[in-house]
Coordinates of C-alpha atoms (C1' of nucleotides) in Angstrom, one line a residue:
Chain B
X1 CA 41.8 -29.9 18.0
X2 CA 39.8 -32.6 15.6
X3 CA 37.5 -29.8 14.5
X4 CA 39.4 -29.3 11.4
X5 CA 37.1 -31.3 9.5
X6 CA 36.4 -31.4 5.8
X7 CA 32.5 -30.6 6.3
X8 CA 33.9 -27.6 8.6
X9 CA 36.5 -26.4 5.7
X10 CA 33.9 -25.8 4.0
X11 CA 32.0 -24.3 6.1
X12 CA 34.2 -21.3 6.3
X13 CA 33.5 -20.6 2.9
X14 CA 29.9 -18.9 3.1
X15 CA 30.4 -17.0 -0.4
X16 CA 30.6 -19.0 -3.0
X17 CA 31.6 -22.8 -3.0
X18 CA 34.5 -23.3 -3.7
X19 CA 36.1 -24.7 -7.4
X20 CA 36.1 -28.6 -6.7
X21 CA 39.8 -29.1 -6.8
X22 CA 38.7 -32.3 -9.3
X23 CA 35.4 -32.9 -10.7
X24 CA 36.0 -36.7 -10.9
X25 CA 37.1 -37.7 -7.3
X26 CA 33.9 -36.5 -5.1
X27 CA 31.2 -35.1 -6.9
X28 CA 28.4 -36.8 -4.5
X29 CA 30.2 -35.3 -1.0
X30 CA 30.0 -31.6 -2.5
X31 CA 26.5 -31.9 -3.8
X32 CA 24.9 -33.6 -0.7
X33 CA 26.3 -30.7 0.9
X34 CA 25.0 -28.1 -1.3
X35 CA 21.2 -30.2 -1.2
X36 CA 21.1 -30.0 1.9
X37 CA 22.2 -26.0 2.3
X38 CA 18.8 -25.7 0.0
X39 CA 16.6 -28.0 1.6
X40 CA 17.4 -25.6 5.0
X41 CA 16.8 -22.9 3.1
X42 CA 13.7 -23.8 1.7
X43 CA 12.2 -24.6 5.0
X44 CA 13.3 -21.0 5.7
X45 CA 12.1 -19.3 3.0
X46 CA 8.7 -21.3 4.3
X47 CA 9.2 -19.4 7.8
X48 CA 10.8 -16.4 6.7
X49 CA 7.3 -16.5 4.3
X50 CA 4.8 -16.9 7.3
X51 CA 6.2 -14.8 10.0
X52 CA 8.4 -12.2 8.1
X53 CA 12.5 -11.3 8.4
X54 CA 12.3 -9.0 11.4
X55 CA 10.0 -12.3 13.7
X56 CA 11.9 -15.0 12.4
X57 CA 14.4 -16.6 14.3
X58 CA 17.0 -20.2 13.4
X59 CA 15.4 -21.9 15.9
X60 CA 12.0 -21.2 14.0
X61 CA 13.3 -22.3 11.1
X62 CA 14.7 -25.2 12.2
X63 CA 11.7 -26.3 14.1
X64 CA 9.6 -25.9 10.7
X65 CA 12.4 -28.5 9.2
X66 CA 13.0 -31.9 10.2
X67 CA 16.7 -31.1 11.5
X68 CA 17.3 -29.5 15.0
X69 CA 18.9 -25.6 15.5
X70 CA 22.4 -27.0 15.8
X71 CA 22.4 -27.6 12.2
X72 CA 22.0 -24.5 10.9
X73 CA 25.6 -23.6 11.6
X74 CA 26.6 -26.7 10.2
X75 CA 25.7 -25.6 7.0
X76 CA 25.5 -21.9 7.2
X77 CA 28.4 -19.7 8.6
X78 CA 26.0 -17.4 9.9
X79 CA 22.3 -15.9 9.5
X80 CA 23.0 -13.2 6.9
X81 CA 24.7 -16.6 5.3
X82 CA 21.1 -18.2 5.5
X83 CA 19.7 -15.6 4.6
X84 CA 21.4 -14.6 1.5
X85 CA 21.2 -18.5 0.5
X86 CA 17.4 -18.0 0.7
X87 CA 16.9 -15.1 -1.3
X88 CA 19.0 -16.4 -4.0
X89 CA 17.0 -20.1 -4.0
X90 CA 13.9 -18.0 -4.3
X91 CA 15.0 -15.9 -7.4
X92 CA 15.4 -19.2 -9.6
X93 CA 11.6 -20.2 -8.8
X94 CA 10.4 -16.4 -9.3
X95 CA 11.4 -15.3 -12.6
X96 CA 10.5 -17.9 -15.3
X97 CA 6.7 -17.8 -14.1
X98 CA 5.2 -16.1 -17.3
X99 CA 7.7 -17.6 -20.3
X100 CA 5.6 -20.6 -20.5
X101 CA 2.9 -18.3 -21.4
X102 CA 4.6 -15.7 -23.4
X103 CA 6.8 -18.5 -25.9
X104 CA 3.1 -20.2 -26.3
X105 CA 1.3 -17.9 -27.2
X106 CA 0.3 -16.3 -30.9
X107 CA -2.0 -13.4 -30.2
X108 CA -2.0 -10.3 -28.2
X109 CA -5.9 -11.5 -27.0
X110 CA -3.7 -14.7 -25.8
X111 CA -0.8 -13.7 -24.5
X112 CA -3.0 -11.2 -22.7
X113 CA -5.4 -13.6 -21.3
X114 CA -2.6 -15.8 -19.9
X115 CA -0.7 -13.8 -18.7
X116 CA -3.5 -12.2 -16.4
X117 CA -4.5 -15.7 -15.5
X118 CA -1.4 -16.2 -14.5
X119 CA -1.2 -12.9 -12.5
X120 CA -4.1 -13.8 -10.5
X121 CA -3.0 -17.1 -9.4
X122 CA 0.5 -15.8 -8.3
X123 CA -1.2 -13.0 -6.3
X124 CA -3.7 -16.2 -4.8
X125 CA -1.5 -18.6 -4.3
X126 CA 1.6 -17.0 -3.6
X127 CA 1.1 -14.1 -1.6
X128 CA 2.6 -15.1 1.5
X129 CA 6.1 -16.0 -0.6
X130 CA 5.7 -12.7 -2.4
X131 CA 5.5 -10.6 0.7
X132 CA 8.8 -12.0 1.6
X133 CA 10.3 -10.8 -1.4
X134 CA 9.2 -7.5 -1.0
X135 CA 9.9 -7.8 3.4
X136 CA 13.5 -8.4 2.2
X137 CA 13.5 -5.8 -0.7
X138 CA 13.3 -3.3 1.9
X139 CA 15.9 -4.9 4.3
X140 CA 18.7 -4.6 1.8
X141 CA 18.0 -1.0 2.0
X142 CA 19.4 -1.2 5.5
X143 CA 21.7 -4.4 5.2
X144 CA 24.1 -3.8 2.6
X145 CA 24.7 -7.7 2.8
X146 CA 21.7 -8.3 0.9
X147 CA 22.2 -5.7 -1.6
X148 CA 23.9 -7.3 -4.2
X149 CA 21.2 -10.4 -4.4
X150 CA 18.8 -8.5 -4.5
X151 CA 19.3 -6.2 -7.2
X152 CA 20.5 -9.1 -9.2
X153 CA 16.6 -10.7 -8.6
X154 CA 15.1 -7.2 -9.1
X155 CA 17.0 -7.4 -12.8
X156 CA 15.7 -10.4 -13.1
X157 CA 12.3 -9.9 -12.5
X158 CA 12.4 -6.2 -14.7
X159 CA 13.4 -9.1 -17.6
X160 CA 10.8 -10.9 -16.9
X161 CA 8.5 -8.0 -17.3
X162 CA 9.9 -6.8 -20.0
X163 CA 9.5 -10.1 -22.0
X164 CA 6.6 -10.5 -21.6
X165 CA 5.6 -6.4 -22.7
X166 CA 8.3 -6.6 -25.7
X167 CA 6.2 -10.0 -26.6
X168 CA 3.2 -8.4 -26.6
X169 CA 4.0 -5.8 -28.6
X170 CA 5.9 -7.8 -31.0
X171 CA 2.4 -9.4 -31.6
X172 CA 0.8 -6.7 -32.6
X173 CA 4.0 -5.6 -34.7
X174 CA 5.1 -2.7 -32.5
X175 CA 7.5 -1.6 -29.9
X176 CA 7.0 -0.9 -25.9
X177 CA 6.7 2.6 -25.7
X178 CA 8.2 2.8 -22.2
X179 CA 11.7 1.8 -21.0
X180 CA 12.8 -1.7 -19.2
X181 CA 13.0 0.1 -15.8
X182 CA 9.5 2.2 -16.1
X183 CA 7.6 -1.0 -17.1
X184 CA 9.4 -2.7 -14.6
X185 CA 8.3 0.1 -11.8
X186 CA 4.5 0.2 -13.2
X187 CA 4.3 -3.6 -12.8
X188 CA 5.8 -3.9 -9.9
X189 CA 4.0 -1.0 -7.7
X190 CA 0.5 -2.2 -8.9
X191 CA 1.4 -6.2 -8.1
X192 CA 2.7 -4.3 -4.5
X193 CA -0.8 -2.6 -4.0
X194 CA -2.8 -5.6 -5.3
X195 CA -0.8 -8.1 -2.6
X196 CA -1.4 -5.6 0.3
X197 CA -5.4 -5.2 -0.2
X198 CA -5.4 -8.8 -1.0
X199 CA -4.1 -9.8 2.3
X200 CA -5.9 -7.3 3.7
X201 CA -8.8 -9.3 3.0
X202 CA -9.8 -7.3 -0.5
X203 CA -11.7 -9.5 -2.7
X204 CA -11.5 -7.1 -5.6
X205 CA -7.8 -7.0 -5.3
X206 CA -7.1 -9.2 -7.8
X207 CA -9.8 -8.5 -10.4
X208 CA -9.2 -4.5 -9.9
X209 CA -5.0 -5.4 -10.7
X210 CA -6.6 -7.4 -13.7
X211 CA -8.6 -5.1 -15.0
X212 CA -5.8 -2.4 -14.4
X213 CA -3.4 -4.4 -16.5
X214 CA -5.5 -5.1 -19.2
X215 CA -6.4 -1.3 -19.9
X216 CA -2.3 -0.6 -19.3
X217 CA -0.7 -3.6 -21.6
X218 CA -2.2 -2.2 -24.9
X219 CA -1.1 1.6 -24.4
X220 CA 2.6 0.6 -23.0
X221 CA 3.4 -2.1 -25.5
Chain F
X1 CA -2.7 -0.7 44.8
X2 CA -2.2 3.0 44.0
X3 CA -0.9 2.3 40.4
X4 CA -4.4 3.6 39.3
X5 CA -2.7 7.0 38.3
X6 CA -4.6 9.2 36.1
X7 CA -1.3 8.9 33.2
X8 CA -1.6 5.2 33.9
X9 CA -5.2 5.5 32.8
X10 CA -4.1 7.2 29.4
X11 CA -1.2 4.4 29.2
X12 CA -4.7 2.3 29.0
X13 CA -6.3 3.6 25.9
X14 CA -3.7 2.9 23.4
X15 CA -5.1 3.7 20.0
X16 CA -7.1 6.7 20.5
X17 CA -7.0 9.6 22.8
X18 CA -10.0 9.4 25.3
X19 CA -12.8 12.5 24.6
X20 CA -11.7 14.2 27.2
X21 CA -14.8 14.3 29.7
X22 CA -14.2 18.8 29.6
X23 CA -12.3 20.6 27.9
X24 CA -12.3 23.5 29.8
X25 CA -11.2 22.3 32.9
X26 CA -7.5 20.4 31.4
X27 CA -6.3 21.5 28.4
X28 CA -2.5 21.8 29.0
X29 CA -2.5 18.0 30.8
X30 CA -3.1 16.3 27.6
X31 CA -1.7 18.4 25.3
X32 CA 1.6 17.8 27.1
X33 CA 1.3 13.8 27.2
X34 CA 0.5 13.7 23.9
X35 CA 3.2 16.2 22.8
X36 CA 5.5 14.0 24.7
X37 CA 4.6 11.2 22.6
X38 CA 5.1 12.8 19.5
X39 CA 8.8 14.1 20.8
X40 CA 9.7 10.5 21.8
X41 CA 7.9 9.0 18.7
X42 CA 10.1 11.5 16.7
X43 CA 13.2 10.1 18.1
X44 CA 12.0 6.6 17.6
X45 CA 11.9 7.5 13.7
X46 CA 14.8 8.7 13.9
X47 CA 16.0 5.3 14.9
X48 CA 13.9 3.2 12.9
X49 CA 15.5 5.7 10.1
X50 CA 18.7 4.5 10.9
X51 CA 18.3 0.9 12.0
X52 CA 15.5 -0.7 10.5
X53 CA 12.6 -2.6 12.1
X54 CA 13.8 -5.7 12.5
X55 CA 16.9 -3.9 14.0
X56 CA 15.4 -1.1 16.5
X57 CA 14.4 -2.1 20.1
X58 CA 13.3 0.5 22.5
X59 CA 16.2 0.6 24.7
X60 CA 18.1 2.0 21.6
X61 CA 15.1 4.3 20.7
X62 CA 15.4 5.9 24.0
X63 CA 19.0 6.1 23.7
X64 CA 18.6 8.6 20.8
X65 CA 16.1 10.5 23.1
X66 CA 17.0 12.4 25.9
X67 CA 15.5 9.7 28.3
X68 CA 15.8 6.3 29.4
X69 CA 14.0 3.2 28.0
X70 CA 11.2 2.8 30.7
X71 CA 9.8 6.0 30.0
X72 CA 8.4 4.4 26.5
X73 CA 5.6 2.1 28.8
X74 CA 4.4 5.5 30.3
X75 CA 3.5 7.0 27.1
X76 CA 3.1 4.0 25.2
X77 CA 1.2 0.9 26.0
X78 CA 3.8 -1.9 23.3
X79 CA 5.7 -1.7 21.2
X80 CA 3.0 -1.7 18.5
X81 CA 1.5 1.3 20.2
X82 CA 4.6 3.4 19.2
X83 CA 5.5 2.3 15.8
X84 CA 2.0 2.8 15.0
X85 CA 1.9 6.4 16.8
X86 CA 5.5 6.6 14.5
X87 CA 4.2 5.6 11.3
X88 CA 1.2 7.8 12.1
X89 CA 3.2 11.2 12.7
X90 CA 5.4 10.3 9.7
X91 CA 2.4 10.1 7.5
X92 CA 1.9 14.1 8.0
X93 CA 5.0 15.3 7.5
X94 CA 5.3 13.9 4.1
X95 CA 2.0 13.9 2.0
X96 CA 2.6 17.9 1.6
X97 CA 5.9 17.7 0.4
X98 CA 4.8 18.9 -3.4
X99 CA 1.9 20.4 -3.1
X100 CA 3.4 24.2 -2.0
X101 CA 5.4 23.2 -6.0
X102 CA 2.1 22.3 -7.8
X103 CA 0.4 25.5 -6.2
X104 CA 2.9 27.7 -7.8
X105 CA 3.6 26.9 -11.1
X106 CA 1.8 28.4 -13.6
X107 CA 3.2 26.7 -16.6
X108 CA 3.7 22.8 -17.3
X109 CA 7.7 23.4 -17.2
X110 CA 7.7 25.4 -14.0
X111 CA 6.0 21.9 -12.9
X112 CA 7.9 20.0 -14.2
X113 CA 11.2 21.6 -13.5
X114 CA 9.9 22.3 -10.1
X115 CA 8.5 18.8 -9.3
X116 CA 11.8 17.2 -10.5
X117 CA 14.0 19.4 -8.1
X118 CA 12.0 18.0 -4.9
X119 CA 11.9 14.4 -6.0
X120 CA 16.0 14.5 -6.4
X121 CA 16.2 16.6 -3.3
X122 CA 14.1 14.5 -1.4
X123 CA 15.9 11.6 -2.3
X124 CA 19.2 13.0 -1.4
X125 CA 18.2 14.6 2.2
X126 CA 15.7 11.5 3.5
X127 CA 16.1 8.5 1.8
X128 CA 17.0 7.0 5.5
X129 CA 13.1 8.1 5.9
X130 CA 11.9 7.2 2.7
X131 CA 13.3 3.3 3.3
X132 CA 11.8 3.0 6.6
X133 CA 8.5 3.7 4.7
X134 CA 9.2 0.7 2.3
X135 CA 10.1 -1.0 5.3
X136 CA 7.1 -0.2 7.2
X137 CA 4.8 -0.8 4.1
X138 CA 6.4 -4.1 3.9
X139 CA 5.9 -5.5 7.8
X140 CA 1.7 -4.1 7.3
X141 CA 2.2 -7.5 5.0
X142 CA 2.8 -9.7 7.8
X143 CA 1.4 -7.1 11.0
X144 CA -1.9 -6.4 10.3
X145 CA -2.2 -4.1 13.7
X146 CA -0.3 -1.4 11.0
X147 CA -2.1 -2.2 8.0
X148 CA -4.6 0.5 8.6
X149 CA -2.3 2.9 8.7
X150 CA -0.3 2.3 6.1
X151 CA -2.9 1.8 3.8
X152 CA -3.6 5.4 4.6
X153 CA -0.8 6.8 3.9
X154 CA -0.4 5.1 0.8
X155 CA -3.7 6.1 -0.3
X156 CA -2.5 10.0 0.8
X157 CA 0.8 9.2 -0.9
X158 CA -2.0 8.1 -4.2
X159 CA -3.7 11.7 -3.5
X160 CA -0.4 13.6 -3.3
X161 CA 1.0 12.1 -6.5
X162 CA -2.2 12.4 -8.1
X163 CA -2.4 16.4 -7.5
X164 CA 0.9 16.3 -9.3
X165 CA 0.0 14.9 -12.5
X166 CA -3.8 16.2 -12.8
X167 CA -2.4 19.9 -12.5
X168 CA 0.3 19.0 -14.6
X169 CA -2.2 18.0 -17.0
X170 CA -4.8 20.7 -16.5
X171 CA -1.9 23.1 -17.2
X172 CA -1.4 21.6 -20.6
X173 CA -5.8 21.4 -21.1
X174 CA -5.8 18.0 -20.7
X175 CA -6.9 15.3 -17.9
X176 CA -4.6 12.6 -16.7
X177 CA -4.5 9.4 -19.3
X178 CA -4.0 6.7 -16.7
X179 CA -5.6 5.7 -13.0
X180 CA -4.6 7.1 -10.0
X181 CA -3.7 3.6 -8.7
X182 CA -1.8 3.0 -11.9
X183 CA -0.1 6.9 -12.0
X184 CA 1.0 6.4 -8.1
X185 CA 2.2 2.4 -8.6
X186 CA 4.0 3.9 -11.6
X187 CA 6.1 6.7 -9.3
X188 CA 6.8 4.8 -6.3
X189 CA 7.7 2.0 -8.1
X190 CA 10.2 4.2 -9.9
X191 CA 10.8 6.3 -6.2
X192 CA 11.7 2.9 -4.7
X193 CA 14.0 1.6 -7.4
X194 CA 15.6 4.9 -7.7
X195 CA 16.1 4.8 -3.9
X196 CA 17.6 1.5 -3.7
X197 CA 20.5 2.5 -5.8
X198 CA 20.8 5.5 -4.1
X199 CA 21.9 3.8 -1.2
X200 CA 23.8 1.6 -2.6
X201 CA 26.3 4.0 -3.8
X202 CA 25.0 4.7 -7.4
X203 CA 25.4 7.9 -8.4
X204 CA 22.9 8.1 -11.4
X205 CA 20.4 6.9 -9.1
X206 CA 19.0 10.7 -9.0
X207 CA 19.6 11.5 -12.5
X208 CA 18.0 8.5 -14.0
X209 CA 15.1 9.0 -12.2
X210 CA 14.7 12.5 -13.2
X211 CA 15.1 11.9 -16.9
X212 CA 12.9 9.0 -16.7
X213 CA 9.7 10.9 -14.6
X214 CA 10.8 13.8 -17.3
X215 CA 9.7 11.5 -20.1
X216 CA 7.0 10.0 -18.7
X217 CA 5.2 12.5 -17.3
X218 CA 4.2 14.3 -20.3
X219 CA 3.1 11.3 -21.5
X220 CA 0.6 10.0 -18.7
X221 CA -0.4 14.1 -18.0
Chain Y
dA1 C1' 5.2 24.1 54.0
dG2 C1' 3.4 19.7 52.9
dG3 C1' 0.7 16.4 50.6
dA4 C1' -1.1 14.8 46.1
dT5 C1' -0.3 13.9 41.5
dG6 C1' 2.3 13.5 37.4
dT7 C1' 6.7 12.2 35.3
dC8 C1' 11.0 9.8 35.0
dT9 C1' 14.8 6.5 36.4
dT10 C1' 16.5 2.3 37.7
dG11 C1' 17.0 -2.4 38.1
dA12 C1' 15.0 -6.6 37.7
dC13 C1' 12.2 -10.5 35.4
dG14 C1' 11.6 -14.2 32.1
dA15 C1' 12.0 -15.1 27.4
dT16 C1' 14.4 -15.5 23.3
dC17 C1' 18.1 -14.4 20.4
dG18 C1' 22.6 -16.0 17.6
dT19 C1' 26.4 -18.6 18.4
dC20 C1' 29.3 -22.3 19.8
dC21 C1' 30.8 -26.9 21.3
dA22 C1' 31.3 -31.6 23.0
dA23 C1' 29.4 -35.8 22.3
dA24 C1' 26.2 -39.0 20.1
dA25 C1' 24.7 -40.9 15.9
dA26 C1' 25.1 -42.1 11.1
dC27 C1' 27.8 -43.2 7.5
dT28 C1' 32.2 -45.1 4.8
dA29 C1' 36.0 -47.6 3.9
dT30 C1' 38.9 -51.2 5.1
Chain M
dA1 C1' 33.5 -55.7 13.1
dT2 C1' 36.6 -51.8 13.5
dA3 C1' 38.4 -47.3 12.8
dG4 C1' 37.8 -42.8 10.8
dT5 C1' 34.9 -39.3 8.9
dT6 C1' 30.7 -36.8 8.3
dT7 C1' 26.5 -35.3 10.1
dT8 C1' 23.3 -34.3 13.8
dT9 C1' 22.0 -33.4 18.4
dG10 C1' 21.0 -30.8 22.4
dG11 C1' 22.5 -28.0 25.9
dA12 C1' 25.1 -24.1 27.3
dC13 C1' 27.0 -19.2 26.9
dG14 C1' 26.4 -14.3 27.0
dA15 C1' 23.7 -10.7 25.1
dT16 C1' 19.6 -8.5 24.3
dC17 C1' 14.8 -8.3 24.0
dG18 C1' 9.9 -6.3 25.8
dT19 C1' 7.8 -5.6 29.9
dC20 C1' 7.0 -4.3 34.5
dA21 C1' 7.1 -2.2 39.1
dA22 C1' 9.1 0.3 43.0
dG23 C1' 10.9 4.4 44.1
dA24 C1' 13.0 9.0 43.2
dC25 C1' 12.2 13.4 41.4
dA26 C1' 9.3 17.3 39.6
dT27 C1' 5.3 20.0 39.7
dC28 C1' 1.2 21.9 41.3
dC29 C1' -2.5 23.0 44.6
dT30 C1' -4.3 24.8 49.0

DNA sequence: AGGATGTCTTGACGATCGTCCAAAAACTAT
DNA sequence: ATAGTTTTTGGACGATCGTCAAGACATCCT
């Protein structure tokens, strides 16, 4: 049995990777590795994004990289493995969008106006990425395996909300007058509603969640 | 070819039920194929309930049923046919769910009192239901032969919520001070966080979201 | 009773799924 | 160039999917 490679070893260790035994010796091998786990999983997250969890397969995903199906066990004990590498990879793009916006700016008016710009343009040009996030939101209600990433992302993304609500009202030299998790659940199901009637083909989607926002912002924060 | 059997002609017309050409002469015939449908589309809930979308084939939906898989292509064109016959039949058993509550009270803390009872209780008892709703909203995003009716029932889910908060504010002389889009995006957001930790074990799930609906209410109502 | 019609079972089909493995290819170090 | 390791390929596997059709069973009419 010649199976027992290195490239295998780690394999077995879908988790977490493993504490290089010493920093110094090999830091290219375990990083090529670890590239190429998130250049898989961002060609999934691309399938996962167009056809949805529940219609997309390995061999899909591999076909939309430039690697063949074999590979995907290679790098990836399993599919939940995939998967879970996806959703974390996703979170790290997700949840800085708006602290450009918020650090720059120095007026409610401004920090309002770019932040709905901003909204917009994530609802336009991201909506296919942002279904995906919501497609596996409801899986880890049925696959525990998902669970834990995904309430760490959901945390992640009430923080971003509240940042950018705590800003605002810092500007104005107040406080938000609703909690983290409320602000979080009123942003949240709006953004839901706008991205369903906006890939419903609703033209007002947008410009109705804008205008929704603006009258919200000033009486929450 | 003697496959042109009157059911087989029903099996044809998948989304709505022909106008039946008299009604005097058949009554009982169609309200027993369409009964059937509901009673198998029942059990299929109870699977999706359980399983998940991406998870439930028919062959398992029929397993929970007293009959075997083919029977779902005699009442049911696809697959499509019943989840959308599913989602439809789910729609009515739940927009009611407060309304017998907002009827009764005659104060704004019978409402409240009453209103937060429900929500906890229907968390407890059908949150298996309630996440194959979130899962169901979230597949219209990428299956657009359910996006009608979903966008139904989240509009009825908008009405049902809305009833809610308007008698809740009529009770206190007052009128609503937010949207219905932004009143209902506020509570499911908070339904579908609150739910989430539900299943995943936490405890305070229920709690949480009573005190938080407790404080907000009076302050959107 | 017997034939027609409606309902249900059963088994099969092609397709596709996740997974696995042996061998080819690419790469490294000597 | 050679040997050893890592990476990639491509085909095979068993299982399961949605769909379909032939026939068995049930029900009803005259």
């Amino acid at each position: 049995m010649r199976r027992q490679s290195g490239a295998t070893q780690r394999k077995i260790e879908p988790i977490r990777r493993p504490a290089r035994p010493s920093d110094r010796i090999e830091p290219t091998r375990v990083d090529k590795f670890s590239a190429r786990r998130i250049e898989l999983a961002e060609a999934a997250l691309e399938t996962l994004a167009e056809l949805g969890y529940a219609r997309t397969s390995l061999r899909e995903i591999a076909q939309k990289s430039e690697f063949t199906h074999g590979v995907l066990h290679y790098y990836f004990s399993d599919k939940v493995d995939l998967i879970c590498c996806c959703v974390r990879h996703y979170k790290a793009k997700c949840v800085t969008r708006y602290d450009q916006i918020t650090l720059a700016a120095q007026s409610r008016d401004e920090l309002l106006k770019g932040f709905l710009e901003k909204l917009g343009e994530t609802v336009r040009d991201d909506a296919r990425m942002h279904r995906l996030w919501y497609d596996l939101r409801s899986q880890s209600l049925f696959e525990d395996a998902f669970r834990n990433d995904v309430a760490e992302i959901d945390k992640s993304l009430e923080d971003m909300v509240w940042r950018v609500a705590s800003r605002f009202a810092s500007l104005g030299g107040r406080e938000p007058a609703v909690s983290r998790g409320a602000l979080y659940a009123l942003f949240d199901g709006l953004f839901q509603r706008c991205l369903l009637r906006h890939l419903s083909g609703d033209r007002n989607a947008i410009a109705d969640l804008q205008d929704e926002v603006k009258r919200l912002l000033p009486t929450v924060a």
